[in-house]
């Protein structure tokens, strides 16, 4: 179902049926929260909290208040009656199709009655690029699609990390608890109780909090690793990017996709070391000013080692590549998102999107990227996050990043 929906969106985008000329803004800065997992997964809901005019509009709306009271009553009933029934708790927090429609109707009413929502869509939602799949729609319709996406994202996280449903990649992303264990319902019950303590009394807050706490207790806050990266692991590189004359280089960067080890106590795999050496050779040849290392805490299940961090350390300590020439992308969990996340960082950091880049890796993965992966990207993401350029060798391939990569993926909460 998801693949069909994404293919339709991709087809519409490819036709360039734009209802407005605005698009992602190069100067736009994402509105962050203390928990990066929240704004990276549920960006519209984050904006509803942070945009004061919109928050006041929603808080003062009788219809939205009624929706909040109904949701609060469902949760209180669950705390009283669900006992050890996990599905019962989950149902209290998930958004039903009727509830999603009811919220859409109220948002539509408020959009037409007040300019605050329209202003937020124009100044925040559209330039963020987080809902670029709906960029062909009119502002109101884009807003409603963004809300529906965030609601589906919450439902997905609750399904996997509360109920134990299978994620897209069960071997590495599954729930961390045995849902049949006698002690597990108490954890869910406590989460439900805590989620009633909402910040602003907004209709979505209990469900969002429930999903965020579920990710936290499952040790699945990977989306927040090293954030904000512009002030941590990529601070020195970002300063160098701002001073770089990219026209002096053939490529904007050299991307190195990670390969996680399968042994729990191994920090960096042999494949990761070899990929770093391939990239270092290209860097020393002067083809690009930066190396981007890409890969999260993926293999083995719940590993503590970040592929990107370990590759950066290897590049610096063993291969003597300067830190300000290395960009860390520590969130990708699959090859599809290695290139998608690279495109995101390139856009956010002000790197040229029309200049070709280079992906350097072992032959098998390089051939996979050029021959197979674009079809997988369309099926899983709904678009092609890159365009292939020339093949230089068995291990080096040119690519062009796609700004559509800013789109949030609702069913990958550790790397949305």
Tab-separated table of C-alpha atoms in Angstrom:
chain	number	residue	atom	x	y	z
A	1	UNK	CA	0.000	0.000	0.000
A	2	UNK	CA	2.782	2.403	0.942
A	3	UNK	CA	4.672	1.640	-2.293
A	4	UNK	CA	1.589	2.401	-4.408
A	5	UNK	CA	0.942	5.656	-2.541
A	6	UNK	CA	4.551	6.767	-2.882
A	7	UNK	CA	4.676	5.877	-6.564
A	8	UNK	CA	1.629	8.059	-7.232
A	9	UNK	CA	3.243	10.970	-5.369
A	10	UNK	CA	6.489	10.449	-7.282
A	11	UNK	CA	4.583	10.423	-10.594
A	12	UNK	CA	2.850	13.691	-9.745
A	13	UNK	CA	6.119	15.303	-8.743
A	14	UNK	CA	7.756	14.116	-11.949
A	15	UNK	CA	5.017	15.841	-13.942
A	16	UNK	CA	5.891	19.092	-12.160
A	17	UNK	CA	2.261	19.883	-11.461
A	18	UNK	CA	3.064	22.663	-9.035
A	19	UNK	CA	0.327	24.791	-7.491
A	20	UNK	CA	2.901	27.223	-6.149
A	21	UNK	CA	6.402	28.283	-7.089
A	22	UNK	CA	7.802	28.063	-3.574
A	23	UNK	CA	10.017	25.171	-2.610
A	24	UNK	CA	12.608	24.205	-0.008
A	25	UNK	CA	14.602	27.211	1.164
A	26	UNK	CA	18.393	27.173	1.196
A	27	UNK	CA	18.430	29.590	4.121
A	28	UNK	CA	15.673	27.854	6.061
A	29	UNK	CA	16.624	26.482	9.490
A	30	UNK	CA	14.523	23.661	10.928
A	31	UNK	CA	12.675	24.561	14.125
A	32	UNK	CA	14.219	22.247	16.696
A	33	UNK	CA	13.156	20.926	20.083
A	34	UNK	CA	15.166	19.524	22.997
A	35	UNK	CA	14.360	16.085	21.549
A	36	UNK	CA	15.558	15.809	17.956
A	37	UNK	CA	13.545	12.603	17.536
A	38	UNK	CA	10.387	14.701	17.754
A	39	UNK	CA	11.052	17.359	15.152
A	40	UNK	CA	12.731	14.939	12.754
A	41	UNK	CA	9.706	12.612	12.807
A	42	UNK	CA	6.781	14.946	13.485
A	43	UNK	CA	7.753	18.286	12.039
A	44	UNK	CA	4.275	19.703	11.458
A	45	UNK	CA	3.247	18.847	15.021
A	46	UNK	CA	6.417	20.525	16.257
A	47	UNK	CA	5.464	23.670	14.329
A	48	UNK	CA	1.965	23.594	15.847
A	49	UNK	CA	3.628	23.701	19.256
A	50	UNK	CA	6.190	26.376	18.447
A	51	UNK	CA	4.315	28.822	16.222
A	52	UNK	CA	2.638	30.929	18.882
A	53	UNK	CA	-0.136	32.307	16.658
A	54	UNK	CA	-1.050	28.844	15.409
A	55	UNK	CA	-0.816	27.276	18.861
A	56	UNK	CA	-3.180	29.892	20.271
A	57	UNK	CA	-5.553	29.361	17.357
A	58	UNK	CA	-5.696	25.613	17.962
A	59	UNK	CA	-5.885	25.948	21.757
A	60	UNK	CA	-8.853	28.337	21.529
A	61	UNK	CA	-10.805	26.317	18.988
A	62	UNK	CA	-13.811	24.539	20.569
A	63	UNK	CA	-13.648	21.741	18.015
A	64	UNK	CA	-9.991	21.008	18.735
A	65	UNK	CA	-10.658	21.170	22.471
A	66	UNK	CA	-13.422	18.603	22.089
A	67	UNK	CA	-11.035	16.322	20.187
A	68	UNK	CA	-8.478	16.674	22.972
A	69	UNK	CA	-11.065	15.870	25.667
A	70	UNK	CA	-12.214	12.761	23.813
A	71	UNK	CA	-8.610	11.580	23.448
A	72	UNK	CA	-7.905	12.306	27.120
A	73	UNK	CA	-10.989	10.336	28.137
A	74	UNK	CA	-9.907	7.361	25.999
A	75	UNK	CA	-6.507	7.314	27.690
A	76	UNK	CA	-7.969	7.544	31.183
A	77	UNK	CA	-10.332	4.711	30.336
A	78	UNK	CA	-7.387	2.656	29.096
A	79	UNK	CA	-5.489	3.264	32.341
A	80	UNK	CA	-8.522	2.067	34.258
A	81	UNK	CA	-9.507	-0.939	32.161
A	82	UNK	CA	-6.717	-2.179	29.858
A	83	UNK	CA	-4.638	-3.804	32.616
A	84	UNK	CA	-2.272	-6.168	30.732
A	85	UNK	CA	-3.872	-5.740	27.288
A	86	UNK	CA	-1.186	-4.014	25.198
A	87	UNK	CA	-3.400	-3.652	22.130
A	88	UNK	CA	-5.966	-1.880	24.320
A	89	UNK	CA	-3.406	0.737	25.385
A	90	UNK	CA	-2.157	1.184	21.833
A	91	UNK	CA	-5.678	1.739	20.524
A	92	UNK	CA	-6.192	4.538	23.038
A	93	UNK	CA	-3.242	6.448	21.624
A	94	UNK	CA	-3.343	5.630	17.926
A	95	UNK	CA	-5.301	7.949	15.661
A	96	UNK	CA	-8.272	6.281	13.999
A	97	UNK	CA	-9.237	7.126	10.427
A	98	UNK	CA	-12.261	9.037	11.759
A	99	UNK	CA	-10.089	11.038	14.156
A	100	UNK	CA	-7.630	11.920	11.409
A	101	UNK	CA	-10.528	13.121	9.271
A	102	UNK	CA	-12.031	15.100	12.155
A	103	UNK	CA	-8.716	16.902	12.750
A	104	UNK	CA	-8.390	17.580	9.017
A	105	UNK	CA	-11.852	19.133	9.011
A	106	UNK	CA	-10.984	21.431	11.912
A	107	UNK	CA	-7.659	22.424	10.357
A	108	UNK	CA	-9.447	23.192	7.114
A	109	UNK	CA	-11.995	25.340	8.970
A	110	UNK	CA	-9.293	27.226	10.893
A	111	UNK	CA	-7.188	27.695	7.747
A	112	UNK	CA	-10.094	29.468	6.062
A	113	UNK	CA	-10.996	31.534	9.121
A	114	UNK	CA	-7.541	32.754	10.114
A	115	UNK	CA	-4.304	33.583	8.279
A	116	UNK	CA	-2.011	32.058	10.922
A	117	UNK	CA	-2.042	28.559	9.432
A	118	UNK	CA	-1.559	29.830	5.879
A	119	UNK	CA	1.386	31.925	7.037
A	120	UNK	CA	2.936	28.923	8.786
A	121	UNK	CA	2.587	26.762	5.679
A	122	UNK	CA	4.200	29.409	3.491
A	123	UNK	CA	6.998	30.420	5.870
A	124	UNK	CA	7.746	27.090	7.566
A	125	UNK	CA	6.184	23.964	6.069
A	126	UNK	CA	7.017	24.570	2.403
A	127	UNK	CA	10.585	25.912	2.827
A	128	UNK	CA	11.407	23.056	5.254
A	129	UNK	CA	11.069	20.530	2.419
A	130	UNK	CA	9.888	17.977	5.002
A	131	UNK	CA	6.673	17.401	3.060
A	132	UNK	CA	8.011	17.895	-0.437
A	133	UNK	CA	6.039	14.910	-1.764
A	134	UNK	CA	2.976	17.121	-1.513
A	135	UNK	CA	4.605	20.183	-3.078
A	136	UNK	CA	2.265	19.996	-6.078
A	137	UNK	CA	-0.765	20.644	-3.836
A	138	UNK	CA	-2.383	23.892	-2.772
A	139	UNK	CA	-1.289	25.150	0.665
A	140	UNK	CA	-4.385	23.893	2.514
A	141	UNK	CA	-4.182	20.453	0.943
A	142	UNK	CA	-0.443	20.312	1.695
A	143	UNK	CA	-1.193	21.121	5.343
A	144	UNK	CA	-3.741	18.326	5.575
A	145	UNK	CA	-1.388	15.810	3.953
A	146	UNK	CA	1.361	16.816	6.378
A	147	UNK	CA	-1.007	16.251	9.306
A	148	UNK	CA	-2.045	12.849	7.925
A	149	UNK	CA	1.609	11.889	7.501
A	150	UNK	CA	2.489	12.823	11.089
A	151	UNK	CA	-0.525	10.896	12.379
A	152	UNK	CA	0.563	7.818	10.407
A	153	UNK	CA	4.093	8.239	11.760
A	154	UNK	CA	2.822	8.198	15.349
A	155	UNK	CA	0.657	5.166	14.646
A	156	UNK	CA	3.582	3.341	13.064
A	157	UNK	CA	5.920	3.931	16.019
A	158	UNK	CA	3.262	2.794	18.490
A	159	UNK	CA	2.573	-0.294	16.383
A	160	UNK	CA	6.223	-1.346	16.319
A	161	UNK	CA	7.624	-0.110	19.629
A	162	UNK	CA	4.586	-0.709	21.845
A	163	UNK	CA	2.663	-3.570	20.199
A	164	UNK	CA	5.669	-5.336	18.679
A	165	UNK	CA	4.606	-5.191	15.030
A	166	UNK	CA	7.296	-5.873	12.452
A	167	UNK	CA	9.238	-2.825	11.215
A	168	UNK	CA	10.539	-2.620	7.656
A	169	UNK	CA	13.791	-4.330	8.698
A	170	UNK	CA	12.992	-6.664	11.624
A	171	UNK	CA	16.533	-7.986	12.135
A	172	UNK	CA	17.910	-4.577	13.093
A	173	UNK	CA	14.915	-2.370	13.987
A	174	UNK	CA	12.544	-4.540	16.054
A	175	UNK	CA	11.097	-3.797	19.495
A	176	UNK	CA	13.483	-4.323	22.400
A	177	UNK	CA	10.983	-6.068	24.696
A	178	UNK	CA	9.149	-9.353	24.823
A	179	UNK	CA	5.540	-8.137	24.660
A	180	UNK	CA	4.409	-11.392	26.287
A	181	UNK	CA	6.605	-10.868	29.350
A	182	UNK	CA	4.545	-10.371	32.510
A	183	UNK	CA	6.391	-7.179	33.436
A	184	UNK	CA	5.927	-5.472	30.070
A	185	UNK	CA	2.329	-4.173	30.584
A	186	UNK	CA	3.519	-2.153	33.578
A	187	UNK	CA	5.961	-0.282	31.329
A	188	UNK	CA	3.201	0.498	28.849
A	189	UNK	CA	0.842	1.526	31.649
A	190	UNK	CA	3.431	3.914	33.090
A	191	UNK	CA	4.119	5.359	29.647
A	192	UNK	CA	0.381	5.980	29.214
A	193	UNK	CA	0.182	7.720	32.569
A	194	UNK	CA	3.151	9.961	31.768
A	195	UNK	CA	1.749	10.841	28.359
A	196	UNK	CA	-1.276	12.488	29.945
A	197	UNK	CA	1.004	15.275	31.206
A	198	UNK	CA	0.768	17.350	28.035
A	199	UNK	CA	2.666	20.553	27.493
A	200	UNK	CA	0.037	22.784	25.905
A	201	UNK	CA	-3.186	20.777	25.860
A	202	UNK	CA	-2.969	20.285	22.099
A	203	UNK	CA	-4.986	17.441	20.600
A	204	UNK	CA	-1.980	15.424	19.391
A	205	UNK	CA	0.359	15.759	22.361
A	206	UNK	CA	-0.600	12.652	24.389
A	207	UNK	CA	-0.174	10.368	21.373
A	208	UNK	CA	3.067	12.012	20.290
A	209	UNK	CA	4.482	11.776	23.807
A	210	UNK	CA	3.441	8.130	24.077
A	211	UNK	CA	5.263	7.302	20.847
A	212	UNK	CA	8.377	9.274	21.839
A	213	UNK	CA	8.611	7.586	25.236
A	214	UNK	CA	8.151	4.197	23.545
A	215	UNK	CA	11.128	4.923	21.293
A	216	UNK	CA	13.148	6.106	24.277
A	217	UNK	CA	12.599	3.053	26.482
A	218	UNK	CA	13.339	0.807	23.487
A	219	UNK	CA	16.687	2.628	23.145
A	220	UNK	CA	15.607	3.725	19.684
A	221	UNK	CA	16.456	7.428	19.793
A	222	UNK	CA	18.969	6.988	16.972
A	223	UNK	CA	17.505	9.905	15.010
A	224	UNK	CA	18.880	12.224	17.705
A	225	UNK	CA	22.459	10.905	17.566
A	226	UNK	CA	24.997	13.760	17.578
A	227	UNK	CA	22.280	16.386	17.032
A	228	UNK	CA	22.568	19.292	16.543
A	229	UNK	CA	25.401	18.197	14.247
A	230	UNK	CA	26.097	21.772	13.103
A	231	UNK	CA	27.250	22.477	16.650
A	232	UNK	CA	28.907	19.125	17.362
A	233	UNK	CA	30.521	16.643	14.977
A	234	UNK	CA	30.162	18.820	11.846
A	235	UNK	CA	30.861	22.229	13.342
A	236	UNK	CA	34.423	22.536	12.016
A	237	UNK	CA	33.440	21.216	8.601
A	238	UNK	CA	30.492	23.591	8.273
A	239	UNK	CA	32.843	26.525	8.807
A	240	UNK	CA	35.118	25.142	6.088
A	241	UNK	CA	32.171	24.657	3.715
A	242	UNK	CA	31.262	28.330	3.969
A	243	UNK	CA	34.780	29.281	2.842
A	244	UNK	CA	35.075	26.728	0.026
A	245	UNK	CA	35.152	27.613	-3.665
A	246	UNK	CA	33.396	24.521	-5.010
A	247	UNK	CA	34.001	25.631	-8.601
A	248	UNK	CA	37.661	24.765	-8.064
A	249	UNK	CA	36.798	21.074	-7.658
A	250	UNK	CA	35.390	18.478	-10.009
A	251	UNK	CA	33.117	17.077	-7.282
A	252	UNK	CA	31.413	18.666	-4.285
A	253	UNK	CA	32.201	15.722	-1.995
A	254	UNK	CA	33.179	12.063	-1.769
A	255	UNK	CA	30.494	9.933	-0.130
A	256	UNK	CA	31.480	6.771	1.746
A	257	UNK	CA	28.568	4.420	2.618
A	258	UNK	CA	29.246	2.440	5.775
A	259	UNK	CA	29.359	-1.280	6.367
A	260	UNK	CA	28.548	-2.327	9.885
A	261	UNK	CA	30.347	-5.277	11.478
A	262	UNK	CA	28.318	-8.273	12.601
A	263	UNK	CA	30.493	-8.868	15.685
A	264	UNK	CA	29.261	-6.936	18.749
A	265	UNK	CA	32.679	-5.785	20.002
A	266	UNK	CA	34.073	-4.700	16.611
A	267	UNK	CA	34.111	-0.928	16.150
A	268	UNK	CA	34.762	-0.733	12.413
A	269	UNK	CA	34.467	-3.526	9.859
A	270	UNK	CA	37.178	-4.457	7.375
A	271	UNK	CA	34.878	-3.245	4.630
A	272	UNK	CA	34.525	0.112	6.365
A	273	UNK	CA	38.292	0.510	6.576
A	274	UNK	CA	38.747	-0.291	2.891
A	275	UNK	CA	36.033	2.141	1.838
A	276	UNK	CA	37.736	4.868	3.860
A	277	UNK	CA	41.027	4.149	2.107
A	278	UNK	CA	39.351	4.366	-1.309
A	279	UNK	CA	37.876	7.738	-0.351
A	280	UNK	CA	41.156	9.026	1.086
A	281	UNK	CA	42.891	8.248	-2.211
A	282	UNK	CA	40.337	10.345	-4.096
A	283	UNK	CA	40.598	13.167	-1.547
A	284	UNK	CA	44.371	13.279	-1.804
A	285	UNK	CA	44.027	13.434	-5.596
A	286	UNK	CA	42.166	16.712	-5.062
A	287	UNK	CA	38.905	15.752	-6.759
A	288	UNK	CA	36.706	17.065	-3.903
A	289	UNK	CA	37.152	19.235	-0.802
A	290	UNK	CA	35.184	16.976	1.567
A	291	UNK	CA	34.580	13.337	2.480
A	292	UNK	CA	31.169	12.386	3.882
A	293	UNK	CA	31.021	9.198	5.948
A	294	UNK	CA	27.524	7.739	6.194
A	295	UNK	CA	26.072	5.092	8.486
A	296	UNK	CA	24.318	4.808	11.843
A	297	UNK	CA	24.260	2.383	14.768
A	298	UNK	CA	22.889	-0.523	12.772
A	299	UNK	CA	24.785	-3.835	12.810
A	300	UNK	CA	24.625	-5.892	14.895
A	301	UNK	CA	21.227	-5.372	16.568
A	302	UNK	CA	21.412	-2.448	19.009
A	303	UNK	CA	25.139	-1.945	18.555
A	304	UNK	CA	26.708	0.962	20.420
A	305	UNK	CA	29.051	1.784	17.550
A	306	UNK	CA	28.190	4.361	14.891
A	307	UNK	CA	29.553	3.510	11.448
A	308	UNK	CA	30.016	7.184	10.538
A	309	UNK	CA	31.774	8.033	13.797
A	310	UNK	CA	34.142	5.069	13.542
A	311	UNK	CA	34.940	5.857	9.898
A	312	UNK	CA	35.628	9.476	10.768
A	313	UNK	CA	37.950	8.367	13.557
A	314	UNK	CA	39.748	5.997	11.169
A	315	UNK	CA	40.126	8.709	8.526
A	316	UNK	CA	41.585	11.135	11.066
A	317	UNK	CA	43.755	8.854	13.201
A	318	UNK	CA	44.969	6.305	10.669
A	319	UNK	CA	44.761	8.094	7.318
A	320	UNK	CA	45.557	11.615	8.576
A	321	UNK	CA	42.594	13.335	6.916
A	322	UNK	CA	41.849	16.673	8.661
A	323	UNK	CA	38.649	16.860	10.697
A	324	UNK	CA	37.333	19.915	8.868
A	325	UNK	CA	37.352	17.907	5.631
A	326	UNK	CA	35.076	15.169	7.025
A	327	UNK	CA	31.289	15.410	7.190
A	328	UNK	CA	29.538	12.920	9.448
A	329	UNK	CA	26.133	11.502	8.480
A	330	UNK	CA	25.419	9.161	11.414
A	331	UNK	CA	21.789	8.207	10.798
A	332	UNK	CA	21.503	6.099	7.623
A	333	UNK	CA	20.466	2.511	8.317
A	334	UNK	CA	20.252	1.266	4.732
A	335	UNK	CA	21.961	1.998	1.414
A	336	UNK	CA	18.888	3.912	0.212
A	337	UNK	CA	19.292	6.452	2.962
A	338	UNK	CA	23.074	6.773	2.614
A	339	UNK	CA	22.495	8.805	-0.536
A	340	UNK	CA	19.240	10.388	0.628
A	341	UNK	CA	20.813	11.665	3.836
A	342	UNK	CA	23.863	12.880	1.926
A	343	UNK	CA	21.591	14.979	-0.275
A	344	UNK	CA	19.854	16.379	2.814
A	345	UNK	CA	23.077	17.487	4.440
A	346	UNK	CA	24.411	18.951	1.213
A	347	UNK	CA	21.266	21.076	0.909
A	348	UNK	CA	21.106	22.109	4.569
A	349	UNK	CA	24.811	23.004	4.678
A	350	UNK	CA	24.638	25.167	1.567
A	351	UNK	CA	26.638	22.898	-0.724
A	352	UNK	CA	25.900	23.064	-4.470
A	353	UNK	CA	23.050	20.780	-5.525
A	354	UNK	CA	23.764	21.096	-9.244
A	355	UNK	CA	27.387	19.945	-8.960
A	356	UNK	CA	28.094	16.234	-9.223
A	357	UNK	CA	29.424	14.285	-6.258
A	358	UNK	CA	31.271	10.991	-5.999
A	359	UNK	CA	30.255	7.849	-4.119
A	360	UNK	CA	33.186	5.562	-3.369
A	361	UNK	CA	32.728	2.024	-2.095
A	362	UNK	CA	33.491	-1.616	-2.833
A	363	UNK	CA	32.538	-2.973	-6.252
A	364	UNK	CA	29.460	-4.952	-5.193
A	365	UNK	CA	27.788	-2.008	-3.457
A	366	UNK	CA	28.822	0.458	-6.169
A	367	UNK	CA	27.183	-1.696	-8.834
A	368	UNK	CA	24.116	-2.061	-6.635
A	369	UNK	CA	23.831	1.728	-6.330
A	370	UNK	CA	24.013	2.223	-10.088
A	371	UNK	CA	22.054	-0.800	-11.301
A	372	UNK	CA	19.447	-1.702	-8.691
A	373	UNK	CA	18.977	0.790	-5.908
A	374	UNK	CA	17.020	3.523	-7.715
A	375	UNK	CA	14.089	1.130	-8.181
A	376	UNK	CA	14.257	0.248	-4.505
A	377	UNK	CA	14.298	3.936	-3.583
A	378	UNK	CA	11.143	4.595	-5.592
A	379	UNK	CA	9.424	1.626	-3.927
A	380	UNK	CA	10.514	2.529	-0.374
A	381	UNK	CA	10.888	6.316	-0.458
A	382	UNK	CA	8.652	7.324	-3.339
A	383	UNK	CA	11.305	9.133	-5.372
A	384	UNK	CA	14.892	8.899	-6.572
A	385	UNK	CA	17.164	10.668	-4.043
A	386	UNK	CA	19.958	10.933	-6.603
A	387	UNK	CA	20.657	10.870	-10.311
A	388	UNK	CA	23.461	8.699	-11.610
A	389	UNK	CA	26.393	10.253	-13.432
A	390	UNK	CA	29.351	8.539	-15.062
A	391	UNK	CA	31.034	5.438	-13.711
A	392	UNK	CA	34.744	6.135	-13.181
A	393	UNK	CA	35.741	2.652	-12.041
A	394	UNK	CA	34.390	-0.420	-10.272
A	395	UNK	CA	34.533	1.513	-6.998
A	396	UNK	CA	33.785	5.126	-7.997
A	397	UNK	CA	30.469	6.456	-9.330
A	398	UNK	CA	29.251	10.004	-9.985
A	399	UNK	CA	25.861	11.100	-8.667
A	400	UNK	CA	23.738	14.240	-8.415
A	401	UNK	CA	21.706	14.871	-5.216
A	402	UNK	CA	17.941	15.464	-5.324
A	403	UNK	CA	16.295	18.062	-3.071
A	404	UNK	CA	13.260	15.754	-2.730
A	405	UNK	CA	15.428	13.903	-0.213
A	406	UNK	CA	14.271	16.382	2.454
A	407	UNK	CA	10.939	14.517	2.584
A	408	UNK	CA	10.335	12.813	5.944
A	409	UNK	CA	9.862	9.039	5.775
A	410	UNK	CA	7.026	8.310	8.197
A	411	UNK	CA	7.741	4.600	8.772
A	412	UNK	CA	11.441	4.805	9.655
A	413	UNK	CA	11.415	6.569	13.056
A	414	UNK	CA	15.122	5.993	13.705
A	415	UNK	CA	16.045	7.628	10.404
A	416	UNK	CA	12.990	9.510	9.154
